[in-house]
mmCIF file of C-alpha atoms and ligand atoms in Angstrom:
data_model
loop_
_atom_site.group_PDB
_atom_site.id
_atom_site.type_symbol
_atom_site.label_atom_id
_atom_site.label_comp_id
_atom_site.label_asym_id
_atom_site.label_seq_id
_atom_site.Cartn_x
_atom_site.Cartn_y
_atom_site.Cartn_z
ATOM 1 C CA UNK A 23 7.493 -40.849 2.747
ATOM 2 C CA UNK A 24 8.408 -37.272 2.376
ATOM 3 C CA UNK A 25 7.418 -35.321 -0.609
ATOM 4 C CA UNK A 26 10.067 -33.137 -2.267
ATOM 5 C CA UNK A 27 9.023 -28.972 -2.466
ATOM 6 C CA UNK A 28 9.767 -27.437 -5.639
ATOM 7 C CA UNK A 29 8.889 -23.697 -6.200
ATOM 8 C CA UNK A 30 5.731 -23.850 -8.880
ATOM 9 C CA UNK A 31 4.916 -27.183 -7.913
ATOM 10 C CA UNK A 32 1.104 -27.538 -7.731
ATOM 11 C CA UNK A 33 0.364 -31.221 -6.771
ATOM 12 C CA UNK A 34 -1.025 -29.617 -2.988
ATOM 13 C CA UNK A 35 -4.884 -29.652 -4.565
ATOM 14 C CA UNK A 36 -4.703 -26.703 -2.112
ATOM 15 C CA UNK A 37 -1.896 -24.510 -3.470
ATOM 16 C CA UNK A 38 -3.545 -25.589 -6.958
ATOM 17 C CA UNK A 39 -6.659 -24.345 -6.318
ATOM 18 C CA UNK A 40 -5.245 -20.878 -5.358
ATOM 19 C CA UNK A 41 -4.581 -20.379 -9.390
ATOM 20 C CA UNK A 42 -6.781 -19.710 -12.792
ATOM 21 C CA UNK A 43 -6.587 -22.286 -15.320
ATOM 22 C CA UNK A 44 -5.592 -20.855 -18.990
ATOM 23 C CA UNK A 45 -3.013 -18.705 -20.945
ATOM 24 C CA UNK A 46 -2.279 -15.418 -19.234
ATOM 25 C CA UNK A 47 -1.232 -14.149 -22.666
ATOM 26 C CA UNK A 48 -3.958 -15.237 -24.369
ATOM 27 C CA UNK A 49 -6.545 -13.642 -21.957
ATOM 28 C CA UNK A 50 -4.944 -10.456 -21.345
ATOM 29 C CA UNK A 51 -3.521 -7.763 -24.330
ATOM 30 C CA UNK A 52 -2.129 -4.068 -23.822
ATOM 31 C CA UNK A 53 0.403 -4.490 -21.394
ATOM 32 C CA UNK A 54 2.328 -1.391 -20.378
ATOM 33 C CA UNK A 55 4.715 -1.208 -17.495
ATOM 34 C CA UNK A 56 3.185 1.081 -14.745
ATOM 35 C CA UNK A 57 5.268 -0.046 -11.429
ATOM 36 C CA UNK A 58 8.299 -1.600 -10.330
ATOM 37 C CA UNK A 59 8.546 -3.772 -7.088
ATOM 38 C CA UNK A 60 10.909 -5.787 -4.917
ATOM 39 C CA UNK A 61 9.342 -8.625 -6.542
ATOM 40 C CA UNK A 62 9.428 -7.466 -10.243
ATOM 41 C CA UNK A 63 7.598 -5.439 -12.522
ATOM 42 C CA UNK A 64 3.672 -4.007 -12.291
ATOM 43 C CA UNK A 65 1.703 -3.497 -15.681
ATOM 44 C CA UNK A 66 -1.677 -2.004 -17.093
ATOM 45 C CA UNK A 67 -3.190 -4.275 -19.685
ATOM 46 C CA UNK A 68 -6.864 -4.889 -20.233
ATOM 47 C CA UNK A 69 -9.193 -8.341 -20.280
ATOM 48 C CA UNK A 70 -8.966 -9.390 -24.219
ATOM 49 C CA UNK A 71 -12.617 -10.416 -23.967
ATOM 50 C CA UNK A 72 -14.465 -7.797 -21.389
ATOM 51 C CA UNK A 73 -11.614 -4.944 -22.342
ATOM 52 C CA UNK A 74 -12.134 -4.467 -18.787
ATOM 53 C CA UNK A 75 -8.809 -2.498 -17.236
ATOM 54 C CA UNK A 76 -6.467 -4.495 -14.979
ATOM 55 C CA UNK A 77 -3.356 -4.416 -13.249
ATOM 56 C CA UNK A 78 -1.267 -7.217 -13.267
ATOM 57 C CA UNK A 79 2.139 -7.746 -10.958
ATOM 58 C CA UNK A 80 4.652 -10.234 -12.266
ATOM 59 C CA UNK A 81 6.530 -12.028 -9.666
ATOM 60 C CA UNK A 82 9.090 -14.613 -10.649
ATOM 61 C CA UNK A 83 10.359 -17.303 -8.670
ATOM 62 C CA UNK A 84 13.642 -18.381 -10.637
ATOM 63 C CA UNK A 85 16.821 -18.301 -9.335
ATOM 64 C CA UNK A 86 18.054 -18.277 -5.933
ATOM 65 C CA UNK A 87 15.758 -18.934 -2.902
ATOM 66 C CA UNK A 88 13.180 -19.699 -5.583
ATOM 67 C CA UNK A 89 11.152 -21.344 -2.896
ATOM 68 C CA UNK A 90 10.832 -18.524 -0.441
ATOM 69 C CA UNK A 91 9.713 -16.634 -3.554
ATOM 70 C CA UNK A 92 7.410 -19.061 -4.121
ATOM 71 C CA UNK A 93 6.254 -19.271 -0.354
ATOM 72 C CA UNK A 94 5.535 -15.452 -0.655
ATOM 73 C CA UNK A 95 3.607 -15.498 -3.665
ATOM 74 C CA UNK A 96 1.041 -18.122 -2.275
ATOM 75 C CA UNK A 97 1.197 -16.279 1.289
ATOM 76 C CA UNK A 98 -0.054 -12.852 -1.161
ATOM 77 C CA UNK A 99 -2.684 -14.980 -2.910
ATOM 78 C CA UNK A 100 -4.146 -16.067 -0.080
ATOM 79 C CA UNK A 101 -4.509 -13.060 1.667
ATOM 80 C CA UNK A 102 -5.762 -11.730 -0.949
ATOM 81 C CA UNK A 103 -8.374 -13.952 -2.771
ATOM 82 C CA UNK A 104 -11.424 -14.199 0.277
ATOM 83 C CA UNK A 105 -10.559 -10.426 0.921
ATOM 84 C CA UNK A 106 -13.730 -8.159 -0.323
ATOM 85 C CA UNK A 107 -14.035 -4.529 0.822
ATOM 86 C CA UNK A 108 -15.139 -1.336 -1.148
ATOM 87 C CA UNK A 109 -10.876 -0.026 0.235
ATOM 88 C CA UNK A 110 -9.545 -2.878 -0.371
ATOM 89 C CA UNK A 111 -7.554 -3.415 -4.123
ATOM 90 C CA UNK A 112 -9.787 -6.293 -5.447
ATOM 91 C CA UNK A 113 -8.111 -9.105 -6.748
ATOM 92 C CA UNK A 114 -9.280 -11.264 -10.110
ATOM 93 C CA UNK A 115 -7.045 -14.171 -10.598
ATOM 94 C CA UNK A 116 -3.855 -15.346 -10.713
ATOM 95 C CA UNK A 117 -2.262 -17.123 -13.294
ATOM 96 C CA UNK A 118 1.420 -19.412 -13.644
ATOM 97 C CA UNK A 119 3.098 -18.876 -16.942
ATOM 98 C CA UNK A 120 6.882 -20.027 -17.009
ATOM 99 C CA UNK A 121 8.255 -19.908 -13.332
ATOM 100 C CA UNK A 122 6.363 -15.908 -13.129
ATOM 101 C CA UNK A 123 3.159 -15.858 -11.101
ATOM 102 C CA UNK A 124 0.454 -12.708 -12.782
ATOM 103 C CA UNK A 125 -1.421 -11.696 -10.155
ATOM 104 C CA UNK A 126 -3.756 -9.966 -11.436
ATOM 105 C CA UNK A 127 -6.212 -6.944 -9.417
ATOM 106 C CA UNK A 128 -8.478 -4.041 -10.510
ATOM 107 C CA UNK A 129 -6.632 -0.983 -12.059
ATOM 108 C CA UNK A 130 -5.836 1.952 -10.499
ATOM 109 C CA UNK A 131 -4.861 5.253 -11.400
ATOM 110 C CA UNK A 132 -1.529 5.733 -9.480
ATOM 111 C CA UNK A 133 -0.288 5.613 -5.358
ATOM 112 C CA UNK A 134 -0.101 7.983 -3.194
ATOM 113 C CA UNK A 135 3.259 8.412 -3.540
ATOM 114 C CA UNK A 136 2.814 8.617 -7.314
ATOM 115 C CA UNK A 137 0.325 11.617 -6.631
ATOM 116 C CA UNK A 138 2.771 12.941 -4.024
ATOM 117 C CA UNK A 139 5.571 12.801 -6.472
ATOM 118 C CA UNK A 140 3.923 15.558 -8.795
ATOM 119 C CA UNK A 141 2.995 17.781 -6.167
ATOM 120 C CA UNK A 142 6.528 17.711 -4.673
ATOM 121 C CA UNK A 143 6.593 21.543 -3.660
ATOM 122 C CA UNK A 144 3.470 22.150 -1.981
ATOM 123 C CA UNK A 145 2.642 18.641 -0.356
ATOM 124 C CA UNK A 146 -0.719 17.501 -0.493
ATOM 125 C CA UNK A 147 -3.853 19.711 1.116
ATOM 126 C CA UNK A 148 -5.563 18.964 4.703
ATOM 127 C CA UNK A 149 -8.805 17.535 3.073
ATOM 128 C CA UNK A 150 -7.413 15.359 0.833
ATOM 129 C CA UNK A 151 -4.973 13.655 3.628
ATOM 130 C CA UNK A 152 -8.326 13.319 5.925
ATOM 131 C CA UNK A 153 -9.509 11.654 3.116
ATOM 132 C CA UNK A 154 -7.281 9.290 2.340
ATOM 133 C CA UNK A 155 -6.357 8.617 5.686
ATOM 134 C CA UNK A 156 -10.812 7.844 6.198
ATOM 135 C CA UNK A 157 -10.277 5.675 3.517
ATOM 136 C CA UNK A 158 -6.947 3.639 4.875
ATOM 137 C CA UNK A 159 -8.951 3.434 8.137
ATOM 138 C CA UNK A 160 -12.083 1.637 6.484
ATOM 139 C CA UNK A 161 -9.866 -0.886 4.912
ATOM 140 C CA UNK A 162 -7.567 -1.402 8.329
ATOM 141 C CA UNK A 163 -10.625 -1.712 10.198
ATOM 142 C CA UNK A 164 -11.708 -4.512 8.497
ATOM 143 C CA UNK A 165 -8.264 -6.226 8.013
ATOM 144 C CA UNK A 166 -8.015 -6.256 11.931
ATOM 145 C CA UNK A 167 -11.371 -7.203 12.730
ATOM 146 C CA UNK A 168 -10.494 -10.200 10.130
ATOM 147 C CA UNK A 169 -7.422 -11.011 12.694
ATOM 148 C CA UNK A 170 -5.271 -9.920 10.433
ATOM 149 C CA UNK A 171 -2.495 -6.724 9.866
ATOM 150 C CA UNK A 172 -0.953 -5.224 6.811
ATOM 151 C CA UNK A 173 2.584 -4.077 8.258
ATOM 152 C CA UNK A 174 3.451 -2.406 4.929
ATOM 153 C CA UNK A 175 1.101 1.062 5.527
ATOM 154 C CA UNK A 176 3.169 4.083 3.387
ATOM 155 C CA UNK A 177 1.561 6.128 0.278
ATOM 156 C CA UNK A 178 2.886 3.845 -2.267
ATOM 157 C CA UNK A 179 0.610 1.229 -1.224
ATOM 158 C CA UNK A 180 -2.323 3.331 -0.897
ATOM 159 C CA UNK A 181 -3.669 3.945 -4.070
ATOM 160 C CA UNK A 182 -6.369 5.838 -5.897
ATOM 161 C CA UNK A 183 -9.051 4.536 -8.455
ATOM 162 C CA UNK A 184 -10.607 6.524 -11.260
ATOM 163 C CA UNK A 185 -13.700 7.201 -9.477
ATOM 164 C CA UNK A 186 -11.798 8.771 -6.244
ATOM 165 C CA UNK A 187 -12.103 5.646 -4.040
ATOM 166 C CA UNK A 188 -8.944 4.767 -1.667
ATOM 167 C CA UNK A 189 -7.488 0.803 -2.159
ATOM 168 C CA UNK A 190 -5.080 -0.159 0.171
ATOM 169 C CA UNK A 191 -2.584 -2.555 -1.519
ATOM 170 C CA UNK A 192 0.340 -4.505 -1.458
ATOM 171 C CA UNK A 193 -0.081 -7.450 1.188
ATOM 172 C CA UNK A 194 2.992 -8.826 0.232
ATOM 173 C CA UNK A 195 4.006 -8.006 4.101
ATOM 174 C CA UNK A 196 0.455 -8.828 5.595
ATOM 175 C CA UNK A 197 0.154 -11.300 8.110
ATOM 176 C CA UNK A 198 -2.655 -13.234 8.125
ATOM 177 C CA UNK A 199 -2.307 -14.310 12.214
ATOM 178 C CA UNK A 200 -2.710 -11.563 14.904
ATOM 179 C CA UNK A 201 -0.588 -11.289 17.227
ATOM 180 C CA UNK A 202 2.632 -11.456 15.214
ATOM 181 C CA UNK A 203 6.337 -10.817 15.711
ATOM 182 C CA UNK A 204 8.461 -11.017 12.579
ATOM 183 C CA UNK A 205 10.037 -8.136 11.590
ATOM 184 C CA UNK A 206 8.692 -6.759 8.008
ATOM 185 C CA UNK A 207 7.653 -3.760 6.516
ATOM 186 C CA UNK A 208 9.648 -0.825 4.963
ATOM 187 C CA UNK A 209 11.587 0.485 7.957
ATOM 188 C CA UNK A 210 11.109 4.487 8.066
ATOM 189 C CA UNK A 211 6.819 3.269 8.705
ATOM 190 C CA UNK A 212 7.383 0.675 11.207
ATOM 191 C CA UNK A 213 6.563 0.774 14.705
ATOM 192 C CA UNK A 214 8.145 1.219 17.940
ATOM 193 C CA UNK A 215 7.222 -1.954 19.282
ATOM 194 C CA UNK A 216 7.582 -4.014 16.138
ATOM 195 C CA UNK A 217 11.420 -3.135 15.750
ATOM 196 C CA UNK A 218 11.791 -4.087 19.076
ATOM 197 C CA UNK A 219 9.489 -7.523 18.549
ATOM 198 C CA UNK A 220 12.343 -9.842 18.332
ATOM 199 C CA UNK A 221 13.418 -8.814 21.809
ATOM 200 C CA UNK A 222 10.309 -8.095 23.119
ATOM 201 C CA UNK A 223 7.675 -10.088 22.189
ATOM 202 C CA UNK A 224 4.540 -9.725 20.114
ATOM 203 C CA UNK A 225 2.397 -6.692 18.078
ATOM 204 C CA UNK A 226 -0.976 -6.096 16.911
ATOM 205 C CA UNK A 227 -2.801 -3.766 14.291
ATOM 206 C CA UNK A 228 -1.995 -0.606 16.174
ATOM 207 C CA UNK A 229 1.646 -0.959 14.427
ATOM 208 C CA UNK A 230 -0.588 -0.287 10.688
ATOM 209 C CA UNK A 231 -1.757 2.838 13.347
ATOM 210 C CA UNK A 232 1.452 3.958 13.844
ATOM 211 C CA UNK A 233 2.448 3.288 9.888
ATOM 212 C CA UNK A 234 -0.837 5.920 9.332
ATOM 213 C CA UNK A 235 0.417 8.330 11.383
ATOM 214 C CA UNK A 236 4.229 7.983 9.745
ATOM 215 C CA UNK A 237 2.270 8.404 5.979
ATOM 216 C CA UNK A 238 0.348 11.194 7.407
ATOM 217 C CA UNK A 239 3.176 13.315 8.218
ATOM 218 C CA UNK A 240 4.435 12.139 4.337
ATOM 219 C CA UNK A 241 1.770 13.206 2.640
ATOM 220 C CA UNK A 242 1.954 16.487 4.340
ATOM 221 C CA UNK A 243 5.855 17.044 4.277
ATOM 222 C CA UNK A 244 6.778 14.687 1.277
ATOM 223 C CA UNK A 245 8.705 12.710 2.973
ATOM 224 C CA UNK A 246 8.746 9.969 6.463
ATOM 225 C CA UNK A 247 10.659 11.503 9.506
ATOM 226 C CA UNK A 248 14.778 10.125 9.406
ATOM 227 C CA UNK A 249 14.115 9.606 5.417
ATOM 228 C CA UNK A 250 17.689 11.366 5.196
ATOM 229 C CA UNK A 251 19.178 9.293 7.166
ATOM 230 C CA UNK A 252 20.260 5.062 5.929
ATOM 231 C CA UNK A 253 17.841 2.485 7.103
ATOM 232 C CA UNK A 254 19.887 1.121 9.801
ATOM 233 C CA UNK A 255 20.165 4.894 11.379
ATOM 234 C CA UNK A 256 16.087 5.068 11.151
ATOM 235 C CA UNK A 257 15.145 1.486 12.940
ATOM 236 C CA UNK A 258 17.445 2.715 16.046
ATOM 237 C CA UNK A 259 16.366 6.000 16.692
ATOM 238 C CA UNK A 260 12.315 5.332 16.110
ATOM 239 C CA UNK A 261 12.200 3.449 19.334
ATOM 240 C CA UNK A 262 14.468 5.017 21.031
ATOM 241 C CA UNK A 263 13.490 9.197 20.653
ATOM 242 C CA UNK A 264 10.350 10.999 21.636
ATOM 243 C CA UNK A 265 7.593 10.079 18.459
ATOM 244 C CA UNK A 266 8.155 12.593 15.293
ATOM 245 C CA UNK A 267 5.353 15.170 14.550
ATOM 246 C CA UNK A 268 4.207 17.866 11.993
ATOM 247 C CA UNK A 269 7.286 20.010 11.748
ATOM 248 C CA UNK A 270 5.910 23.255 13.213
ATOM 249 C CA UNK A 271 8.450 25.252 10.947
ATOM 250 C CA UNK A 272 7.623 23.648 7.943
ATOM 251 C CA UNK A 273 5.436 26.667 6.294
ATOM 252 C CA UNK A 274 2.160 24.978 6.195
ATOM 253 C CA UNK A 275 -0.791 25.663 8.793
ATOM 254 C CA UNK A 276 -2.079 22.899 9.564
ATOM 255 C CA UNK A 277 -5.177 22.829 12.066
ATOM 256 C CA UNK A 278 -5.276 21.246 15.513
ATOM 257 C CA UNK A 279 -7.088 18.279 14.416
ATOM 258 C CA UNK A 280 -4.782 16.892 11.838
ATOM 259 C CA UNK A 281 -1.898 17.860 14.714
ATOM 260 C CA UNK A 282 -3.454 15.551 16.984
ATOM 261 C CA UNK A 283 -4.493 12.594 15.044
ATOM 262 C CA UNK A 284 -0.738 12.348 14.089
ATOM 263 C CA UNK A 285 0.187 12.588 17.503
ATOM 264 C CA UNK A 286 -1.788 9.955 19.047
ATOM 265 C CA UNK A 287 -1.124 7.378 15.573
ATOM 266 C CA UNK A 288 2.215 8.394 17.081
ATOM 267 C CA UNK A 289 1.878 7.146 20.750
ATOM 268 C CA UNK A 290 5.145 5.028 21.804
ATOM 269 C CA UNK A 291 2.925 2.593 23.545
ATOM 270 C CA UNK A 292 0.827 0.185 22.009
ATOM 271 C CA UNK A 293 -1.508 0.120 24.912
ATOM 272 C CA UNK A 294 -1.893 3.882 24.474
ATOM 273 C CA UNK A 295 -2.486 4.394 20.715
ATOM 274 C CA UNK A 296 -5.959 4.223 19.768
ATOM 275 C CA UNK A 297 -7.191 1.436 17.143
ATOM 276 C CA UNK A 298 -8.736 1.368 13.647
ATOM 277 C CA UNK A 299 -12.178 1.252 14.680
ATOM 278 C CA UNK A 300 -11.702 4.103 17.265
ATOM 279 C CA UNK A 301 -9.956 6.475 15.008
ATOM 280 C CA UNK A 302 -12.665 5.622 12.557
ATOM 281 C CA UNK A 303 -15.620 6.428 14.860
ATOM 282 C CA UNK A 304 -14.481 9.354 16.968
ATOM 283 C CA UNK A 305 -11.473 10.921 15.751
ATOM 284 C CA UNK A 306 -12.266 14.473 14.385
ATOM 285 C CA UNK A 307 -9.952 14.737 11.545
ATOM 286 C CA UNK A 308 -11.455 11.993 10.249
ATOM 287 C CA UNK A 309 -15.235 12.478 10.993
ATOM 288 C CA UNK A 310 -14.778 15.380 8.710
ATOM 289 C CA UNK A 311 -14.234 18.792 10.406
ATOM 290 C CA UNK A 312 -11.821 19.739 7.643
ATOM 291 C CA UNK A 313 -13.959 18.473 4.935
ATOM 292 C CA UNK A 314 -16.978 20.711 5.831
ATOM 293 C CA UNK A 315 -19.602 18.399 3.878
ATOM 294 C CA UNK A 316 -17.674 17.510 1.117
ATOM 295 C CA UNK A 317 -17.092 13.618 0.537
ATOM 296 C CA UNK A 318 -13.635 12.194 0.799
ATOM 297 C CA UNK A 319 -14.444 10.565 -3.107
ATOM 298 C CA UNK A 320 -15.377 14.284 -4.273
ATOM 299 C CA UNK A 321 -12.301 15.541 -3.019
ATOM 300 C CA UNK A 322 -10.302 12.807 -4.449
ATOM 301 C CA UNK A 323 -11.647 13.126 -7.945
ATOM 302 C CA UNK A 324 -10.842 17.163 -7.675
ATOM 303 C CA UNK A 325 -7.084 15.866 -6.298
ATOM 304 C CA UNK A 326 -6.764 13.173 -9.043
ATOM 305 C CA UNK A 327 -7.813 15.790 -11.557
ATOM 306 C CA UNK A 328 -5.911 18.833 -9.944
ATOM 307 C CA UNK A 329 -2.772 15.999 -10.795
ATOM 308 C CA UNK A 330 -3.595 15.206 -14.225
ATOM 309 C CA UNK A 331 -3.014 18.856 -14.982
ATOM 310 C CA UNK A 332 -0.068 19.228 -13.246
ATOM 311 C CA UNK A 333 1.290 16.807 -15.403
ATOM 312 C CA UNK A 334 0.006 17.612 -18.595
ATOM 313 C CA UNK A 335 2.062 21.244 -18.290
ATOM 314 C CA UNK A 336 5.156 19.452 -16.784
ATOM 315 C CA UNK A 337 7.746 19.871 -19.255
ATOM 316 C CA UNK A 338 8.512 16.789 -21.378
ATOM 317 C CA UNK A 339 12.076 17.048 -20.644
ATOM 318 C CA UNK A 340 11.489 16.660 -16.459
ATOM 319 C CA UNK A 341 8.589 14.603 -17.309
ATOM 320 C CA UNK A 342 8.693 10.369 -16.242
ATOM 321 C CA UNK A 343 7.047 7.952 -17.029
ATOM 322 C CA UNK A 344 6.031 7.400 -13.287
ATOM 323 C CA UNK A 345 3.623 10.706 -13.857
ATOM 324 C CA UNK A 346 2.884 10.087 -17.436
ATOM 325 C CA UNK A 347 0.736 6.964 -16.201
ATOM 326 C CA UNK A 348 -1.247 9.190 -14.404
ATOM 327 C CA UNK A 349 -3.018 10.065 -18.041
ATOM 328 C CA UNK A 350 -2.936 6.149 -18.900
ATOM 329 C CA UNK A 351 -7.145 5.760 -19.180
ATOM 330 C CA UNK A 352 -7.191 9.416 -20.339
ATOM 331 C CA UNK A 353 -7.812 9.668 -24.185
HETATM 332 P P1 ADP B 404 5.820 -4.122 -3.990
HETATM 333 O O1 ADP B 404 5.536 -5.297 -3.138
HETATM 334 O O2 ADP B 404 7.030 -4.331 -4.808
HETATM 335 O O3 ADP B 404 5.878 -2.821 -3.238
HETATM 336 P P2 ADP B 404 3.213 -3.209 -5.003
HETATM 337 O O4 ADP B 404 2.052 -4.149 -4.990
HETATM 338 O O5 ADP B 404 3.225 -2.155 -3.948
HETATM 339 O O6 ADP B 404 4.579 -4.031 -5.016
HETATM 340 O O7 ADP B 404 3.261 -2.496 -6.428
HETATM 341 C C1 ADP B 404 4.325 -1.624 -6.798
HETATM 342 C C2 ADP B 404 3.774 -0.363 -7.476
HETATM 343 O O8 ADP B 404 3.016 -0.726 -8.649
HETATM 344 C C3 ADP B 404 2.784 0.443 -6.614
HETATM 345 O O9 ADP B 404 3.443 1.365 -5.777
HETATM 346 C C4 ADP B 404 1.938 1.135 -7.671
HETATM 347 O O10 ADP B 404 2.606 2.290 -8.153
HETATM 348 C C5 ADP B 404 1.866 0.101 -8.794
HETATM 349 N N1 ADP B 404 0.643 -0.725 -8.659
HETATM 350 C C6 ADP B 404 0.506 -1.867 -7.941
HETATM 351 N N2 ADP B 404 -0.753 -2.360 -8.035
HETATM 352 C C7 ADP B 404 -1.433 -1.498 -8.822
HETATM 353 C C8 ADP B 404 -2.807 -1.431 -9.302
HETATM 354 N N3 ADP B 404 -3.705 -2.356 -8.968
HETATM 355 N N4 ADP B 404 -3.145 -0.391 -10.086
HETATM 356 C C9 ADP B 404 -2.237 0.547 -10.418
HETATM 357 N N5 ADP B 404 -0.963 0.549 -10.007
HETATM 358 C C10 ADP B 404 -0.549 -0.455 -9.224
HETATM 359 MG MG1 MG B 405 4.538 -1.725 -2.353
#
């Protein structure tokens, strides 16, 4: 006897157990769009008992393929519930309300890429890349001792919390087996040898290495090498030109440390490129050279306030809603 799958079904006591009993309504108040996904739309709303601050992503599963959306909602949950790390987004619950899963985290101030976005002319400073690259490295370094890989590396899933800590999020892409060979991920990040996977063969975590070393080079420039160019363009000429690297005539000095921990994230071969751990332990750039003996959450807080600044004086006109969330917990 076979049973029949139905997207939202919960009779598996095992895909049941993955959700929070009660009214997501009820419990939560406030909500404010903050984010827009693939999947749907992100919002801000706080606990209606502990006023605690959340952020909860919507994801429906109606419509077409409703099951594969459904099959990538539970694969998210369960990467995510048993996960625990001071750089790792830290997820509260999930909740079913008509055919939309809530999946609900802790609230953060903005990405990355959100960050990046007001500071579009001058890029972001050496320190405060070190630092957020220190704190993507904590949280990969776990992920891959766990077995497991993120595949979806890029500013707008790093983001920043209030107090200046570094949560790496999104594991909508993860994959919770190492090695692995389907192709996912945003294509400007991905690596060499995971575009070339279905011909090839397998990857490990160095590909979130190479991803690091793509977001470097976007937090300092703005923008991933081959963004110009379509998708398509980008997946066939990452494997097959020399790796990209700090554009020399971009304006900026950069210092010889930053240059070479984006050249060997960048290393063509897998067997070649260092890993999490050893990036973490012995890399300069991210032992802290650049940071004389400041801490990476010090110079966080000074970036995250440095931002909220910036946008207060932006001009209402040029002003979107993307920065104005920036100021969301600001009263
Ligand atoms: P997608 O799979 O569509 O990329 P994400 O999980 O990356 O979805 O969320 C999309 C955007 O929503 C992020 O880039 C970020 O701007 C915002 N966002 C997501 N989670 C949070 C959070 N916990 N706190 C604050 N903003 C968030
Ligand atoms: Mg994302």
């Amino acid at each position: 006897l076979h049973q029949v799958q139905r997207a939202g079904n919960l009779d598996d006591p095992e895909v049941a157990a993955l959700f929070d009993a009660g009214d997501p309504d009820r419990i939560f108040e406030d909500l404010r769009a903050i984010g827009h996904g693939s999947f749907g739309a992100v919002y801000f709303a706080r606990n209606r008992e502990s006023k605690e601050s959340v952020a909860i992503k919507k994801m429906s599963f109606m419509g077409k393929q409703s099951m594969e959306k459904w099959q990538d909602i539970l694969k998210e949950i369960r990467f995510l519930w048993d996960l625990h790390h001071p750089n790792i987004i830290e997820y509260k619950g999930c909740y079913l309300k008509e055919q939309t899963a809530w999946l609900v985290t802790e609230y953060c101030i903005g990405s990355a890429s959100d960050i990046l976005h007001v500071h579009k002319q001058s890029g972001l400073r050496e320190p405060e890349i070190s630092s957020i690259c220190s704190g993507v490295l904590l949280a990969l370094d776990h992920l891959h001792s766990l077995g497991r890989i993120h595949r979806d590396v890029k500013a707008g899933n790093i983001l920043l919390s209030e107090s200046g800590s570094v949560k790496l999020a999104d594991f909508g892409s993860a994959s919770l087996h190492c090695p692995a060979q389907s192709f996912v991920g945003t294509p400007y990040w991905m690596a060499p040898e995971l575009i070339l996977a279905m011909e090839e063969g397998h990857y490990d975590g160095k590909v979130d290495v190479w991803s690091l070393g793509i977001t470097s080079i976007e937090l300092a420039e703005g923008k991933p090498p081959y963004f110009s160019m379509n998708a398509m363009s980008a997946l066939y000429h990452i494997p097959q030109n020399e790796s990209p690297s700090l554009d020399p005539r971009g304006g900026r000095v950069w210092s010889p440390q930053f240059r070479h921990f984006v050249q060997t994230c960048l290393l063509k071969k897998p067997e070649e490129r260092p890993t999490s751990k050893q990036l973490l332990t012995s890399h300069p750039f991210i032992s802290g050279g650049s940071r004389a003996s400041i801490s990476p959450s010090q110079i966080l807080l000074e970036l995250i306030s440095r931002t909220k600044s910036a946008v207060r004086e932006l001009d209402d006109n040029l002003n979107c809603k993307k920065m104005k969330r920036i100021l969301l917990t600001d009263d």
